[in-house]
mmCIF file of C-alpha atoms and ligand atoms in Angstrom:
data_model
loop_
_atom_site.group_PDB
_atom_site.id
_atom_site.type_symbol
_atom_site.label_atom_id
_atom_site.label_comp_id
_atom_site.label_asym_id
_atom_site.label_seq_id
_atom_site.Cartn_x
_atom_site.Cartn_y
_atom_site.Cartn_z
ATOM 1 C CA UNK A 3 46.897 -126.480 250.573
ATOM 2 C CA UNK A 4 47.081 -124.319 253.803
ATOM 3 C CA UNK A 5 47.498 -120.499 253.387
ATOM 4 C CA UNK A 6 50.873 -119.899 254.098
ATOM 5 C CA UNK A 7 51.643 -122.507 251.503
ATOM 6 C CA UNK A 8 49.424 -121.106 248.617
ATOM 7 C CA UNK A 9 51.829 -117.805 249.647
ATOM 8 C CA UNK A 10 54.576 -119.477 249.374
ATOM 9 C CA UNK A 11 53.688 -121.125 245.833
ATOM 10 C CA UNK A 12 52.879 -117.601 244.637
ATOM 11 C CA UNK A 13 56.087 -115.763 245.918
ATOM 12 C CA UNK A 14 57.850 -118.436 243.886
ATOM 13 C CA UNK A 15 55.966 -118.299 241.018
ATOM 14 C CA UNK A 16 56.406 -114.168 240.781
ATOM 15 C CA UNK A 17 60.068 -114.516 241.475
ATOM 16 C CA UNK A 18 60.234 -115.996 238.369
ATOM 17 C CA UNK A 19 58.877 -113.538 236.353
ATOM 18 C CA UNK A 20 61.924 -111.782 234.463
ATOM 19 C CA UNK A 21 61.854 -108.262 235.884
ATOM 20 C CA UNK A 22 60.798 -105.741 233.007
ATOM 21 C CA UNK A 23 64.635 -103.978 232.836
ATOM 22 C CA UNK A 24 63.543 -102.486 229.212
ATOM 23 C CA UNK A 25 60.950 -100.342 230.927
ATOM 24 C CA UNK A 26 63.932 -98.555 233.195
ATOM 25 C CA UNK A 27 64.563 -95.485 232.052
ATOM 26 C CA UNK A 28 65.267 -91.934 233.329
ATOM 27 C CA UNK A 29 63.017 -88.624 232.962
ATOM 28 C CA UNK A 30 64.291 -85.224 233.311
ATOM 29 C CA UNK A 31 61.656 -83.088 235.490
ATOM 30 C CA UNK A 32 60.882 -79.088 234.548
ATOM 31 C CA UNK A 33 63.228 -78.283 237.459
ATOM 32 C CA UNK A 34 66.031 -80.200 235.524
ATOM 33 C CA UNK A 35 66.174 -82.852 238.797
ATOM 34 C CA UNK A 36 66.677 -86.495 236.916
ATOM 35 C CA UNK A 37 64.626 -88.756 238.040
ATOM 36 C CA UNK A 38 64.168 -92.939 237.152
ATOM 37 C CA UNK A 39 60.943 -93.978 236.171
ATOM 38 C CA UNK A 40 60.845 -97.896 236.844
ATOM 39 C CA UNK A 41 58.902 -100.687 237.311
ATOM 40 C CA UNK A 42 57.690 -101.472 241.229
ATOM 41 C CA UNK A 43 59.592 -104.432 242.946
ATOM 42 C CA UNK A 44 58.780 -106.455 245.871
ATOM 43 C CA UNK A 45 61.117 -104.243 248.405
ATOM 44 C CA UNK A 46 59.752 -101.067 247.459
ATOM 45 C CA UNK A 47 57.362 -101.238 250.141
ATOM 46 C CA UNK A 48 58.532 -99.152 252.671
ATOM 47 C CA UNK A 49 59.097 -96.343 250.262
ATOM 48 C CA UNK A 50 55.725 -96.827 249.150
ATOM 49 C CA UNK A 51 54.326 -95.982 253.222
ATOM 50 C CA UNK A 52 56.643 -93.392 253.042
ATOM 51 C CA UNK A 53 54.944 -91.826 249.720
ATOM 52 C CA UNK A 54 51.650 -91.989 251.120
ATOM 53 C CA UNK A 55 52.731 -90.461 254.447
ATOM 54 C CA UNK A 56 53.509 -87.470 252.778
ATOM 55 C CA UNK A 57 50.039 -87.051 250.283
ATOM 56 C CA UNK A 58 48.095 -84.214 251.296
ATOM 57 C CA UNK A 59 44.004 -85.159 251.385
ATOM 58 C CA UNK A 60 43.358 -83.345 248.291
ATOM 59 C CA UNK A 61 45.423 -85.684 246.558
ATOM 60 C CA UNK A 62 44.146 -88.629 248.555
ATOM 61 C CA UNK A 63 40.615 -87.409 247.157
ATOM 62 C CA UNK A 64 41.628 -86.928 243.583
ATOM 63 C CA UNK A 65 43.112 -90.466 243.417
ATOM 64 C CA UNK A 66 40.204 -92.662 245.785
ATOM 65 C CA UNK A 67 37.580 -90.048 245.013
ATOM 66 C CA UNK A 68 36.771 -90.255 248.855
ATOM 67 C CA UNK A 69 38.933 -90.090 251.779
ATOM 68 C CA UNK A 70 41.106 -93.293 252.915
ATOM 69 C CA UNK A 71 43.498 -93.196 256.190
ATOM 70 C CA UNK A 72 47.369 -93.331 255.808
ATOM 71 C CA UNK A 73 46.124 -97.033 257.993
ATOM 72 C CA UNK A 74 44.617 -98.245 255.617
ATOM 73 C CA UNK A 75 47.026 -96.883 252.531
ATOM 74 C CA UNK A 76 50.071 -98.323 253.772
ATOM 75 C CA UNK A 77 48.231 -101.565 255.355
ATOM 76 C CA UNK A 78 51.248 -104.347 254.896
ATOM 77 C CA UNK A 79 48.934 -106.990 252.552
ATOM 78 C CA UNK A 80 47.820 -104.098 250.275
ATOM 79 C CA UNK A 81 51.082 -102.631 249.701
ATOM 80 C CA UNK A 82 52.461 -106.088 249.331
ATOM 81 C CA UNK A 83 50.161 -107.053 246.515
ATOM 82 C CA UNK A 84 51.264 -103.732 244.934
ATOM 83 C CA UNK A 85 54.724 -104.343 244.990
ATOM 84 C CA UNK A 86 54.564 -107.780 243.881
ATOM 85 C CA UNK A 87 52.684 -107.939 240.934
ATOM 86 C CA UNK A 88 52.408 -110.580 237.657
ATOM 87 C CA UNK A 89 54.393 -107.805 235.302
ATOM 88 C CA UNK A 90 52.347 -110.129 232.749
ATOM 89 C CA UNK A 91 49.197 -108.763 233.729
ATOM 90 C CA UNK A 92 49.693 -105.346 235.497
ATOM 91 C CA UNK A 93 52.014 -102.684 235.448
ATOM 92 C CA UNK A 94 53.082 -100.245 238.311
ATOM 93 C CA UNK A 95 55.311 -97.757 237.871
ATOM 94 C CA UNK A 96 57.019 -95.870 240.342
ATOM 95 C CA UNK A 97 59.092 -92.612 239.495
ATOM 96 C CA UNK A 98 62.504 -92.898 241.769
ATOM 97 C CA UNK A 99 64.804 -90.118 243.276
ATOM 98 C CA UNK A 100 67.930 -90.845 245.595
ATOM 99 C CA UNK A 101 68.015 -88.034 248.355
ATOM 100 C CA UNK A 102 71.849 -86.170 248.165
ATOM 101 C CA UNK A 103 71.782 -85.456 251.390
ATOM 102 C CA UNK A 104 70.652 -89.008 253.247
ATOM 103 C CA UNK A 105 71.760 -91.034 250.323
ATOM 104 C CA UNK A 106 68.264 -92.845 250.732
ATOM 105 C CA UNK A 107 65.484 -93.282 247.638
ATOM 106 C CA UNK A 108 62.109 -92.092 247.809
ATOM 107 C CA UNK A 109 59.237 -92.346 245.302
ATOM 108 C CA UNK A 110 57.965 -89.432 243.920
ATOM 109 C CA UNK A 111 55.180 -90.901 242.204
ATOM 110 C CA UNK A 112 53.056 -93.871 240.614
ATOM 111 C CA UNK A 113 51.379 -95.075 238.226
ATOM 112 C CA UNK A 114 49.487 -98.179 237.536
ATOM 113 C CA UNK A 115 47.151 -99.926 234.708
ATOM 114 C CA UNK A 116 45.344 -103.059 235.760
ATOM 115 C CA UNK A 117 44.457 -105.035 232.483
ATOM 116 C CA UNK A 118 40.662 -105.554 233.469
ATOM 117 C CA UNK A 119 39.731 -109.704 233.344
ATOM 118 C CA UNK A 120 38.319 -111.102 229.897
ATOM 119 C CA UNK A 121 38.997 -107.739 228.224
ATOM 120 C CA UNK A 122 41.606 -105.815 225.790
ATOM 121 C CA UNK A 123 41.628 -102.671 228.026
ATOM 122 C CA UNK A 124 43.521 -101.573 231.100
ATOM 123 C CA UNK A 125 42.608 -99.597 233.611
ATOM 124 C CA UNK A 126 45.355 -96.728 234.446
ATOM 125 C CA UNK A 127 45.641 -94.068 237.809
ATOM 126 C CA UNK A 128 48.528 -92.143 238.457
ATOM 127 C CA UNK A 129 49.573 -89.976 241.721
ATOM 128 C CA UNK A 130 52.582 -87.677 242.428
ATOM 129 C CA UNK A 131 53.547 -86.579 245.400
ATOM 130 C CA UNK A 132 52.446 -82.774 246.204
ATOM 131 C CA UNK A 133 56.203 -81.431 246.132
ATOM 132 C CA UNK A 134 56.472 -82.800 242.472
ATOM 133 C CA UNK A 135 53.599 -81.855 240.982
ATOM 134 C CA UNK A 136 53.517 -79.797 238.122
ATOM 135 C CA UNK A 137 56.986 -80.856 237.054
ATOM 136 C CA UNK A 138 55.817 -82.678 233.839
ATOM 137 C CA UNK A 139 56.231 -86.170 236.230
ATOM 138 C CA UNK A 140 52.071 -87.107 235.928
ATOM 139 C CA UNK A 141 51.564 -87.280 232.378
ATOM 140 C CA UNK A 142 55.278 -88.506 231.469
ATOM 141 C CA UNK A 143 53.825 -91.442 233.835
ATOM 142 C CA UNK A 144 50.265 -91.814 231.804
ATOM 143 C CA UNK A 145 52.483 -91.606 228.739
ATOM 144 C CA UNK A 146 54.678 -94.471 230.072
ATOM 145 C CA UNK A 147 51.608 -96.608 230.430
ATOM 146 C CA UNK A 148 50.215 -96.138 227.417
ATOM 147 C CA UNK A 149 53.277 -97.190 225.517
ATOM 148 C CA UNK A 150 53.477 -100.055 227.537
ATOM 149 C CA UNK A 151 49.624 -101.310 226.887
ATOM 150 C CA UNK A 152 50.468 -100.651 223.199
ATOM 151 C CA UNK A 153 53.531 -102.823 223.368
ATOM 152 C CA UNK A 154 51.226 -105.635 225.338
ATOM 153 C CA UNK A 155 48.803 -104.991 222.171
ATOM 154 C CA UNK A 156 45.465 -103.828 224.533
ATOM 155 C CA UNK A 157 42.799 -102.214 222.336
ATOM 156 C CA UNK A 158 42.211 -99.419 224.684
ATOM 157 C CA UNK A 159 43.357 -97.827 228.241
ATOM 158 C CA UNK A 160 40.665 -96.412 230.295
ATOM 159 C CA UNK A 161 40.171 -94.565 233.738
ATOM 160 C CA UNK A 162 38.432 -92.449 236.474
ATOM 161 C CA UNK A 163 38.287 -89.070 236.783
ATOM 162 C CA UNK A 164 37.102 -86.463 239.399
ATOM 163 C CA UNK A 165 34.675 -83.711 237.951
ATOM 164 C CA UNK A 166 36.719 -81.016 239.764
ATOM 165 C CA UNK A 167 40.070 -82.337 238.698
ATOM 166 C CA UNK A 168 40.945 -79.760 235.997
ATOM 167 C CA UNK A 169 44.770 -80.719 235.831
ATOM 168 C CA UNK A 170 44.398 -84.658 235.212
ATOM 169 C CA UNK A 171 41.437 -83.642 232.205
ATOM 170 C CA UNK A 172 43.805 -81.671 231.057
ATOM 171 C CA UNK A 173 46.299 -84.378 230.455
ATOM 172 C CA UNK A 174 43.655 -86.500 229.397
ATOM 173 C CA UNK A 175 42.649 -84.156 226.955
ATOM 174 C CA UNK A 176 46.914 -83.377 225.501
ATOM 175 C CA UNK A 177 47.189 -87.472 225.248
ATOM 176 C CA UNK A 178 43.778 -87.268 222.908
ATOM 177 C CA UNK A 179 41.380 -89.638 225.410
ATOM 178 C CA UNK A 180 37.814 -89.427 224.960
ATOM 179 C CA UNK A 181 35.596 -88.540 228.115
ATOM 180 C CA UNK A 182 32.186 -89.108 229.304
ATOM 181 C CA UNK A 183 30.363 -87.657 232.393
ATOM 182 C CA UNK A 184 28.223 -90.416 233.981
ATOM 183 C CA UNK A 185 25.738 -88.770 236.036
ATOM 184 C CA UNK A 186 24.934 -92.071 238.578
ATOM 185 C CA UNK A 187 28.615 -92.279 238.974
ATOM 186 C CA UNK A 188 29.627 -88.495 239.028
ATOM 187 C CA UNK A 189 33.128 -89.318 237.550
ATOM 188 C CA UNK A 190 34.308 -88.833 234.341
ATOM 189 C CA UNK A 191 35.279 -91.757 232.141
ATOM 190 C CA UNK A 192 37.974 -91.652 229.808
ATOM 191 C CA UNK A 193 39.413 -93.679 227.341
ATOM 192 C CA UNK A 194 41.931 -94.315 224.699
ATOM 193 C CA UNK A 195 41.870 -96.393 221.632
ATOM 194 C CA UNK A 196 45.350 -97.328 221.192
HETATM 195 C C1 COA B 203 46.912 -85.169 238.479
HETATM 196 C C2 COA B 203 48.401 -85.420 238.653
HETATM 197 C C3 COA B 203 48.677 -86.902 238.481
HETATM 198 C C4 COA B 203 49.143 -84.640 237.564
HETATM 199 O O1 COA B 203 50.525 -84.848 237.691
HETATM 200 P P1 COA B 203 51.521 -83.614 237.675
HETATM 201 O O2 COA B 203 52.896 -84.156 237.679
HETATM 202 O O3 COA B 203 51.142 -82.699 238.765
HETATM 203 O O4 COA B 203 51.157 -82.923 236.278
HETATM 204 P P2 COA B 203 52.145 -82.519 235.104
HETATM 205 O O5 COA B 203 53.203 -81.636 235.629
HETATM 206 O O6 COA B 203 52.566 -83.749 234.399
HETATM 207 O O7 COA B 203 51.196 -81.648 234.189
HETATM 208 C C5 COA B 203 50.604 -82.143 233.035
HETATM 209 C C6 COA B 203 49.968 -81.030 232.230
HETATM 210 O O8 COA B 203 49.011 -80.335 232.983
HETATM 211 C C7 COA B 203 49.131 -78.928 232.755
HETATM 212 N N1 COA B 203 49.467 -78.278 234.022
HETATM 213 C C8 COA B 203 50.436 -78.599 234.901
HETATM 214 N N2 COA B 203 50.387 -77.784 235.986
HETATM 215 C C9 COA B 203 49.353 -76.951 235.756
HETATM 216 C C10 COA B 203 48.762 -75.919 236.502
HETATM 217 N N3 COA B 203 49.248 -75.565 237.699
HETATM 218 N N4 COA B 203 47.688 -75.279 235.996
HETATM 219 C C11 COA B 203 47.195 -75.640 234.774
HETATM 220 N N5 COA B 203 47.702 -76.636 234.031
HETATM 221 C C12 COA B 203 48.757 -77.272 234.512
HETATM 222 C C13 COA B 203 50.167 -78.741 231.742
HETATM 223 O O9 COA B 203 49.512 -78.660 230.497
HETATM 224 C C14 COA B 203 50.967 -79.974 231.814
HETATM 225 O O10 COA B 203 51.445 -80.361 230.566
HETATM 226 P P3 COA B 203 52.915 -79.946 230.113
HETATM 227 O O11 COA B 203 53.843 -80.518 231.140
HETATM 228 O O12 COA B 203 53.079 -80.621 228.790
HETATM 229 O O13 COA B 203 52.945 -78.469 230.066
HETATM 230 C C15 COA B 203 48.921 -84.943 240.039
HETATM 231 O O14 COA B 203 48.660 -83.594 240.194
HETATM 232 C C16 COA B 203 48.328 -85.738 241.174
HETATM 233 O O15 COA B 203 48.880 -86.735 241.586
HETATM 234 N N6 COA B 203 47.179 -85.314 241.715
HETATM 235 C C17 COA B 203 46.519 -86.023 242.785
HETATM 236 C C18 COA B 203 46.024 -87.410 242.396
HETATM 237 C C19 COA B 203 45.217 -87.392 241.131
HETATM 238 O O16 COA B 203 44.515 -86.437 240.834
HETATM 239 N N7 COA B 203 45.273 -88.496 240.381
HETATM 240 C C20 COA B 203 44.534 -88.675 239.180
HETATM 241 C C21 COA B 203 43.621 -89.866 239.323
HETATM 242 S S1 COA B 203 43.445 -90.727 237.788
#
């Protein structure tokens, strides 16, 4: 089967998969702006390169732990695999606000778990844009992930933390995961039995 076929087999075979409506919900931000936390769709791309183009480099490092280009962010295959994901087997979420004033939607932030192959864990990360952080929006997105592996019946949700970042231990620590330092890796580890 050429390439372009195997793509085209896929795309069909995702467009089938019921989109996860029951996981649509909105969220009410300390400022009192309402936003809708949702599951990622397949033309959600472009706000996706417009998220990244606005992520300052300290949250670039707090999320990759080392530096990655917009480029390379927003590169067209990557993003495309994001948005178009087996709902079956990962989960992005994306928190959604429509813009009064040019009537267009942007993302605010996202969160995804990656079930890891073989295993009953997942693998979350989350990011908010720097103008909505500290609004309640990052852990309200962790939260939504964990209720969603415990619906899917995982055993446990895991991730990757920096050393120095204080705020995401501290919503690891309020949602009761258990942490590790690993030395070789100079992360922390953290993880949730569900
Ligand atoms: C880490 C990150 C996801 C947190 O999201 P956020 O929306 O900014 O955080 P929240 O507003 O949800 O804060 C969660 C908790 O942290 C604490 N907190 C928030 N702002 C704080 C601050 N300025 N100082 C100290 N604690 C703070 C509060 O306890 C808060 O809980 P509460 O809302 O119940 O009071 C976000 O800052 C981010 O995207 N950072 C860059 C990328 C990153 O670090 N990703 C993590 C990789 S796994």
């Amino acid at each position: 089967m050429t390439l372009q076929k195997e793509t085209e087999v896929y795309d069909t075979f995702l467009l089938t998969q019921p989109y996860p409506q029951q996981l649509v919900s909105p969220f009410r931000l300390k400022d009192n702006t309402e936003v809708i936390i949702r599951p990622i769709q397949p033309d959600d791309e472009a706000l996706l390169v417009r998220f990244h183009d606005h992520l300052s480099e300290r949250s670039v490092y707090f999320r990759y732990f080392h530096m990655i280009g917009l480029s390379q962010r927003t590169d067209h295959e990557r993003l495309r695999d994001i948005c178009r994901i087996d709902y079956k087997y990962e989960m992005v979420l994306v928190a959604t606000l429509t813009d009064h004033r040019t009537g267009l939607p942007a993302i605010l932030g996202v969160g995804r778990l990656n079930r890891l192959p073989g295993e009953q864990e997942a693998e979350f990360a989350v990011v908010v844009g720097d103008c909505w952080q500290g609004q309640g929006l990052g852990i309200q997105l962790v939260r939504r992930l964990i209720a969603y592996a415990r619906s899917e019946k995982l055993a446990r949700v895991v991730g990757e933390i920096h050393p120095d970042n204080r705020l995401m231990q501290q919503i690891c620590l309020k949602l009761g995961f258990k942490r590790h330092y690993s030395i070789e890796d100079r992360l922390l580890f953290v993880s949730l039995a569900l």
